[in-house]
Amino acid sequence: MEEYVLRYMKYLREVKKASNNTVLSYQRDLKKMMAFFESQGITDVRKINATNVNSYILYLEKNHQASATISRYLASMKAFFGFLRNEGIIDTIPTQEVRAPKIEKKMPDILSIEDMLLLLEQPDINTAKGMRDKAMLELLYATGMRVTELVSLKLKDVNLDMSYIQCDFGKKTRIIP
């Protein structure tokens, strides 16, 4: 199984031109998968089926892995088995019917008024950079705009006469008073 993982890592580096971090992440995920399957007596990648993959997912859940982590492991496995299928090493992809666990969306933490006031007091308004930073923080706080919207803001997006800002976020446009 290890030889196929190494071939896949080479493919990611040389063909897909994946970043070093991406390659290392896939390699780490697939090594954990290999260790699990080898502990189950499965050393040939062609012997892995959907039941084995589901067992691995259950094992991860029982070992208190977060849903997001399990989803990442599964994505690594799906890509790996897809590669093996394209290379003609396996006939069917054992992860094809396996669904990733549902990831809980957490509400963001909200700053208290005291914390926000402390944050707004941080920039040194005696410098141009400090004045800019304070204006940016106040704009974020007053409008609720996203940081990505703020940093991509252009002068033409600000309408002082009508008191609004137009934010283009991907294919969406927001008008913020």
PDB file of C-alpha atoms in Angstrom:
ATOM      1  CA  MET A   1       0.000   0.000   0.000  1.00  0.00           C
ATOM      2  CA  GLU A   2       2.860   2.356   0.816  1.00  0.00           C
ATOM      3  CA  GLU A   3       4.216   2.229  -2.748  1.00  0.00           C
ATOM      4  CA  TYR A   4       0.885   3.523  -4.054  1.00  0.00           C
ATOM      5  CA  VAL A   5       0.825   6.348  -1.514  1.00  0.00           C
ATOM      6  CA  LEU A   6       4.349   7.315  -2.605  1.00  0.00           C
ATOM      7  CA  ARG A   7       3.266   7.250  -6.259  1.00  0.00           C
ATOM      8  CA  TYR A   8       0.313   9.449  -5.379  1.00  0.00           C
ATOM      9  CA  MET A   9       2.576  11.924  -3.544  1.00  0.00           C
ATOM     10  CA  LYS A  10       4.812  12.092  -6.630  1.00  0.00           C
ATOM     11  CA  TYR A  11       1.716  12.688  -8.785  1.00  0.00           C
ATOM     12  CA  LEU A  12       0.560  15.511  -6.497  1.00  0.00           C
ATOM     13  CA  ARG A  13       3.983  17.181  -6.620  1.00  0.00           C
ATOM     14  CA  GLU A  14       4.885  16.710 -10.270  1.00  0.00           C
ATOM     15  CA  VAL A  15       1.572  16.638 -12.133  1.00  0.00           C
ATOM     16  CA  LYS A  16      -0.874  18.551  -9.928  1.00  0.00           C
ATOM     17  CA  LYS A  17       1.860  20.962  -8.765  1.00  0.00           C
ATOM     18  CA  ALA A  18       0.365  20.865  -5.253  1.00  0.00           C
ATOM     19  CA  SER A  19       2.006  22.918  -2.528  1.00  0.00           C
ATOM     20  CA  ASN A  20       4.346  21.214  -0.093  1.00  0.00           C
ATOM     21  CA  ASN A  21       1.799  21.692   2.718  1.00  0.00           C
ATOM     22  CA  THR A  22      -0.907  20.006   0.643  1.00  0.00           C
ATOM     23  CA  VAL A  23       1.322  17.047  -0.164  1.00  0.00           C
ATOM     24  CA  LEU A  24       2.337  16.671   3.484  1.00  0.00           C
ATOM     25  CA  SER A  25      -1.293  16.836   4.626  1.00  0.00           C
ATOM     26  CA  TYR A  26      -2.377  14.152   2.165  1.00  0.00           C
ATOM     27  CA  GLN A  27       0.602  12.009   3.096  1.00  0.00           C
ATOM     28  CA  ARG A  28      -0.152  12.298   6.827  1.00  0.00           C
ATOM     29  CA  ASP A  29      -3.836  11.462   6.294  1.00  0.00           C
ATOM     30  CA  LEU A  30      -3.077   8.479   4.069  1.00  0.00           C
ATOM     31  CA  LYS A  31      -0.430   7.118   6.458  1.00  0.00           C
ATOM     32  CA  LYS A  32      -3.040   7.092   9.229  1.00  0.00           C
ATOM     33  CA  MET A  33      -5.434   5.297   6.896  1.00  0.00           C
ATOM     34  CA  MET A  34      -2.751   2.736   5.985  1.00  0.00           C
ATOM     35  CA  ALA A  35      -1.925   2.109   9.646  1.00  0.00           C
ATOM     36  CA  PHE A  36      -5.589   1.452  10.399  1.00  0.00           C
ATOM     37  CA  PHE A  37      -6.082  -0.937   7.483  1.00  0.00           C
ATOM     38  CA  GLU A  38      -2.844  -2.758   8.237  1.00  0.00           C
ATOM     39  CA  SER A  39      -4.003  -3.202  11.852  1.00  0.00           C
ATOM     40  CA  GLN A  40      -7.110  -4.831  10.353  1.00  0.00           C
ATOM     41  CA  GLY A  41      -4.952  -7.198   8.291  1.00  0.00           C
ATOM     42  CA  ILE A  42      -5.473  -5.347   4.993  1.00  0.00           C
ATOM     43  CA  THR A  43      -2.156  -4.676   3.284  1.00  0.00           C
ATOM     44  CA  ASP A  44      -3.307  -4.642  -0.352  1.00  0.00           C
ATOM     45  CA  VAL A  45      -5.051  -1.448  -1.459  1.00  0.00           C
ATOM     46  CA  ARG A  46      -7.112  -3.511  -3.939  1.00  0.00           C
ATOM     47  CA  LYS A  47      -8.766  -5.317  -1.004  1.00  0.00           C
ATOM     48  CA  ILE A  48     -10.226  -2.160   0.563  1.00  0.00           C
ATOM     49  CA  ASN A  49     -13.993  -1.864   0.139  1.00  0.00           C
ATOM     50  CA  ALA A  50     -16.737   0.524   1.286  1.00  0.00           C
ATOM     51  CA  THR A  51     -17.302  -1.487   4.485  1.00  0.00           C
ATOM     52  CA  ASN A  52     -13.628  -1.100   5.396  1.00  0.00           C
ATOM     53  CA  VAL A  53     -13.805   2.637   4.741  1.00  0.00           C
ATOM     54  CA  ASN A  54     -16.927   2.952   6.906  1.00  0.00           C
ATOM     55  CA  SER A  55     -15.123   1.025   9.665  1.00  0.00           C
ATOM     56  CA  TYR A  56     -12.285   3.517   9.456  1.00  0.00           C
ATOM     57  CA  ILE A  57     -14.699   6.447   9.699  1.00  0.00           C
ATOM     58  CA  LEU A  58     -16.345   4.849  12.768  1.00  0.00           C
ATOM     59  CA  TYR A  59     -12.900   4.275  14.285  1.00  0.00           C
ATOM     60  CA  LEU A  60     -12.083   7.972  13.826  1.00  0.00           C
ATOM     61  CA  GLU A  61     -15.399   8.984  15.402  1.00  0.00           C
ATOM     62  CA  LYS A  62     -14.851   6.658  18.384  1.00  0.00           C
ATOM     63  CA  ASN A  63     -11.428   8.224  18.862  1.00  0.00           C
ATOM     64  CA  HIS A  64     -13.074  11.637  19.175  1.00  0.00           C
ATOM     65  CA  GLN A  65     -11.851  13.107  15.901  1.00  0.00           C
ATOM     66  CA  ALA A  66     -13.740  16.275  14.954  1.00  0.00           C
ATOM     67  CA  SER A  67     -16.197  16.094  12.054  1.00  0.00           C
ATOM     68  CA  ALA A  68     -14.070  18.549  10.070  1.00  0.00           C
ATOM     69  CA  THR A  69     -10.994  16.341  10.568  1.00  0.00           C
ATOM     70  CA  ILE A  70     -12.872  13.227   9.481  1.00  0.00           C
ATOM     71  CA  SER A  71     -14.138  15.076   6.408  1.00  0.00           C
ATOM     72  CA  ARG A  72     -10.571  16.033   5.528  1.00  0.00           C
ATOM     73  CA  TYR A  73      -9.388  12.412   5.945  1.00  0.00           C
ATOM     74  CA  LEU A  74     -12.232  11.261   3.733  1.00  0.00           C
ATOM     75  CA  ALA A  75     -11.416  13.880   1.086  1.00  0.00           C
ATOM     76  CA  SER A  76      -7.788  12.679   1.078  1.00  0.00           C
ATOM     77  CA  MET A  77      -8.945   9.086   0.701  1.00  0.00           C
ATOM     78  CA  LYS A  78     -11.380   9.932  -2.109  1.00  0.00           C
ATOM     79  CA  ALA A  79      -8.665  11.732  -4.047  1.00  0.00           C
ATOM     80  CA  PHE A  80      -6.220   8.851  -3.469  1.00  0.00           C
ATOM     81  CA  PHE A  81      -8.670   6.165  -4.570  1.00  0.00           C
ATOM     82  CA  GLY A  82      -9.662   8.299  -7.567  1.00  0.00           C
ATOM     83  CA  PHE A  83      -5.993   8.408  -8.539  1.00  0.00           C
ATOM     84  CA  LEU A  84      -5.713   4.621  -8.155  1.00  0.00           C
ATOM     85  CA  ARG A  85      -8.809   4.153 -10.337  1.00  0.00           C
ATOM     86  CA  ASN A  86      -7.429   6.462 -13.027  1.00  0.00           C
ATOM     87  CA  GLU A  87      -4.138   4.556 -12.940  1.00  0.00           C
ATOM     88  CA  GLY A  88      -6.006   1.262 -13.433  1.00  0.00           C
ATOM     89  CA  ILE A  89      -4.848  -0.143 -10.088  1.00  0.00           C
ATOM     90  CA  ILE A  90      -8.386  -0.565  -8.728  1.00  0.00           C
ATOM     91  CA  ASP A  91     -11.675  -1.098 -10.537  1.00  0.00           C
ATOM     92  CA  THR A  92     -14.051   0.557  -8.096  1.00  0.00           C
ATOM     93  CA  ILE A  93     -13.610   3.465  -5.735  1.00  0.00           C
ATOM     94  CA  PRO A  94     -14.464   2.281  -2.191  1.00  0.00           C
ATOM     95  CA  THR A  95     -15.132   5.807  -0.936  1.00  0.00           C
ATOM     96  CA  GLN A  96     -17.663   6.619  -3.654  1.00  0.00           C
ATOM     97  CA  GLU A  97     -20.788   6.029  -1.549  1.00  0.00           C
ATOM     98  CA  VAL A  98     -19.282   7.149   1.776  1.00  0.00           C
ATOM     99  CA  ARG A  99     -20.634  10.476   3.003  1.00  0.00           C
ATOM    100  CA  ALA A 100     -18.657  12.879   5.133  1.00  0.00           C
ATOM    101  CA  PRO A 101     -20.059  13.590   8.595  1.00  0.00           C
ATOM    102  CA  LYS A 102     -22.078  16.741   9.001  1.00  0.00           C
ATOM    103  CA  ILE A 103     -19.932  19.614  10.215  1.00  0.00           C
ATOM    104  CA  GLU A 104     -21.460  21.800  12.894  1.00  0.00           C
ATOM    105  CA  LYS A 105     -21.395  25.484  12.158  1.00  0.00           C
ATOM    106  CA  LYS A 106     -20.419  27.452  15.225  1.00  0.00           C
ATOM    107  CA  MET A 107     -21.568  30.950  15.906  1.00  0.00           C
ATOM    108  CA  PRO A 108     -18.644  33.366  15.927  1.00  0.00           C
ATOM    109  CA  ASP A 109     -17.474  34.786  19.223  1.00  0.00           C
ATOM    110  CA  ILE A 110     -18.617  38.350  19.773  1.00  0.00           C
ATOM    111  CA  LEU A 111     -16.409  40.976  21.365  1.00  0.00           C
ATOM    112  CA  SER A 112     -17.734  42.670  24.470  1.00  0.00           C
ATOM    113  CA  ILE A 113     -18.139  46.449  24.394  1.00  0.00           C
ATOM    114  CA  GLU A 114     -15.119  46.757  26.700  1.00  0.00           C
ATOM    115  CA  ASP A 115     -12.962  44.585  24.416  1.00  0.00           C
ATOM    116  CA  MET A 116     -14.071  46.556  21.373  1.00  0.00           C
ATOM    117  CA  LEU A 117     -13.231  49.867  23.049  1.00  0.00           C
ATOM    118  CA  LEU A 118      -9.802  48.489  23.992  1.00  0.00           C
ATOM    119  CA  LEU A 119      -9.245  47.409  20.398  1.00  0.00           C
ATOM    120  CA  LEU A 120     -10.262  50.812  19.046  1.00  0.00           C
ATOM    121  CA  GLU A 121      -7.788  52.504  21.408  1.00  0.00           C
ATOM    122  CA  GLN A 122      -4.806  50.462  20.132  1.00  0.00           C
ATOM    123  CA  PRO A 123      -3.822  52.403  16.989  1.00  0.00           C
ATOM    124  CA  ASP A 124      -1.539  55.402  17.512  1.00  0.00           C
ATOM    125  CA  ILE A 125      -3.564  58.188  15.886  1.00  0.00           C
ATOM    126  CA  ASN A 126      -0.480  60.442  15.868  1.00  0.00           C
ATOM    127  CA  THR A 127       0.790  58.534  12.839  1.00  0.00           C
ATOM    128  CA  ALA A 128      -0.746  58.138   9.379  1.00  0.00           C
ATOM    129  CA  LYS A 129      -0.714  54.349   9.739  1.00  0.00           C
ATOM    130  CA  GLY A 130      -2.395  54.571  13.134  1.00  0.00           C
ATOM    131  CA  MET A 131      -5.114  56.882  11.789  1.00  0.00           C
ATOM    132  CA  ARG A 132      -5.698  54.470   8.889  1.00  0.00           C
ATOM    133  CA  ASP A 133      -5.879  51.476  11.244  1.00  0.00           C
ATOM    134  CA  LYS A 134      -8.324  53.222  13.573  1.00  0.00           C
ATOM    135  CA  ALA A 135     -10.533  54.215  10.619  1.00  0.00           C
ATOM    136  CA  MET A 136     -10.491  50.622   9.366  1.00  0.00           C
ATOM    137  CA  LEU A 137     -11.402  49.227  12.800  1.00  0.00           C
ATOM    138  CA  GLU A 138     -14.210  51.744  13.225  1.00  0.00           C
ATOM    139  CA  LEU A 139     -15.552  50.966   9.765  1.00  0.00           C
ATOM    140  CA  LEU A 140     -15.549  47.234  10.495  1.00  0.00           C
ATOM    141  CA  TYR A 141     -17.265  47.772  13.836  1.00  0.00           C
ATOM    142  CA  ALA A 142     -19.846  50.270  12.587  1.00  0.00           C
ATOM    143  CA  THR A 143     -20.870  48.420   9.424  1.00  0.00           C
ATOM    144  CA  GLY A 144     -20.291  44.744  10.151  1.00  0.00           C
ATOM    145  CA  MET A 145     -18.470  44.378   6.841  1.00  0.00           C
ATOM    146  CA  ARG A 146     -16.083  41.504   6.284  1.00  0.00           C
ATOM    147  CA  VAL A 147     -12.333  42.063   6.486  1.00  0.00           C
ATOM    148  CA  THR A 148     -11.992  40.815   2.900  1.00  0.00           C
ATOM    149  CA  GLU A 149     -14.552  43.416   1.811  1.00  0.00           C
ATOM    150  CA  LEU A 150     -12.664  46.141   3.657  1.00  0.00           C
ATOM    151  CA  VAL A 151      -9.247  45.350   2.193  1.00  0.00           C
ATOM    152  CA  SER A 152     -10.651  45.139  -1.339  1.00  0.00           C
ATOM    153  CA  LEU A 153     -12.583  48.407  -0.992  1.00  0.00           C
ATOM    154  CA  LYS A 154     -11.884  51.023  -3.665  1.00  0.00           C
ATOM    155  CA  LEU A 155     -12.563  54.742  -3.575  1.00  0.00           C
ATOM    156  CA  LYS A 156     -15.304  54.376  -6.216  1.00  0.00           C
ATOM    157  CA  ASP A 157     -17.132  51.980  -3.821  1.00  0.00           C
ATOM    158  CA  VAL A 158     -17.665  54.760  -1.261  1.00  0.00           C
ATOM    159  CA  ASN A 159     -20.633  57.076  -1.871  1.00  0.00           C
ATOM    160  CA  LEU A 160     -20.408  59.868   0.708  1.00  0.00           C
ATOM    161  CA  ASP A 161     -23.381  61.791  -0.768  1.00  0.00           C
ATOM    162  CA  MET A 162     -25.748  58.846  -0.240  1.00  0.00           C
ATOM    163  CA  SER A 163     -23.853  57.514   2.839  1.00  0.00           C
ATOM    164  CA  TYR A 164     -23.251  53.959   1.699  1.00  0.00           C
ATOM    165  CA  ILE A 165     -20.451  51.612   0.700  1.00  0.00           C
ATOM    166  CA  GLN A 166     -20.774  49.125  -2.127  1.00  0.00           C
ATOM    167  CA  CYS A 167     -18.959  45.859  -1.432  1.00  0.00           C
ATOM    168  CA  ASP A 168     -18.357  43.342  -4.176  1.00  0.00           C
ATOM    169  CA  PHE A 169     -17.802  39.919  -2.604  1.00  0.00           C
ATOM    170  CA  GLY A 170     -17.257  37.307  -5.285  1.00  0.00           C
ATOM    171  CA  LYS A 171     -20.319  37.470  -7.535  1.00  0.00           C
ATOM    172  CA  LYS A 172     -22.426  39.241  -4.908  1.00  0.00           C
ATOM    173  CA  THR A 173     -22.743  42.941  -4.249  1.00  0.00           C
ATOM    174  CA  ARG A 174     -23.761  44.380  -0.883  1.00  0.00           C
ATOM    175  CA  ILE A 175     -24.776  47.933  -0.139  1.00  0.00           C
ATOM    176  CA  ILE A 176     -23.803  48.880   3.405  1.00  0.00           C
ATOM    177  CA  PRO A 177     -25.154  52.096   4.942  1.00  0.00           C
TER     178      PRO A 177
END
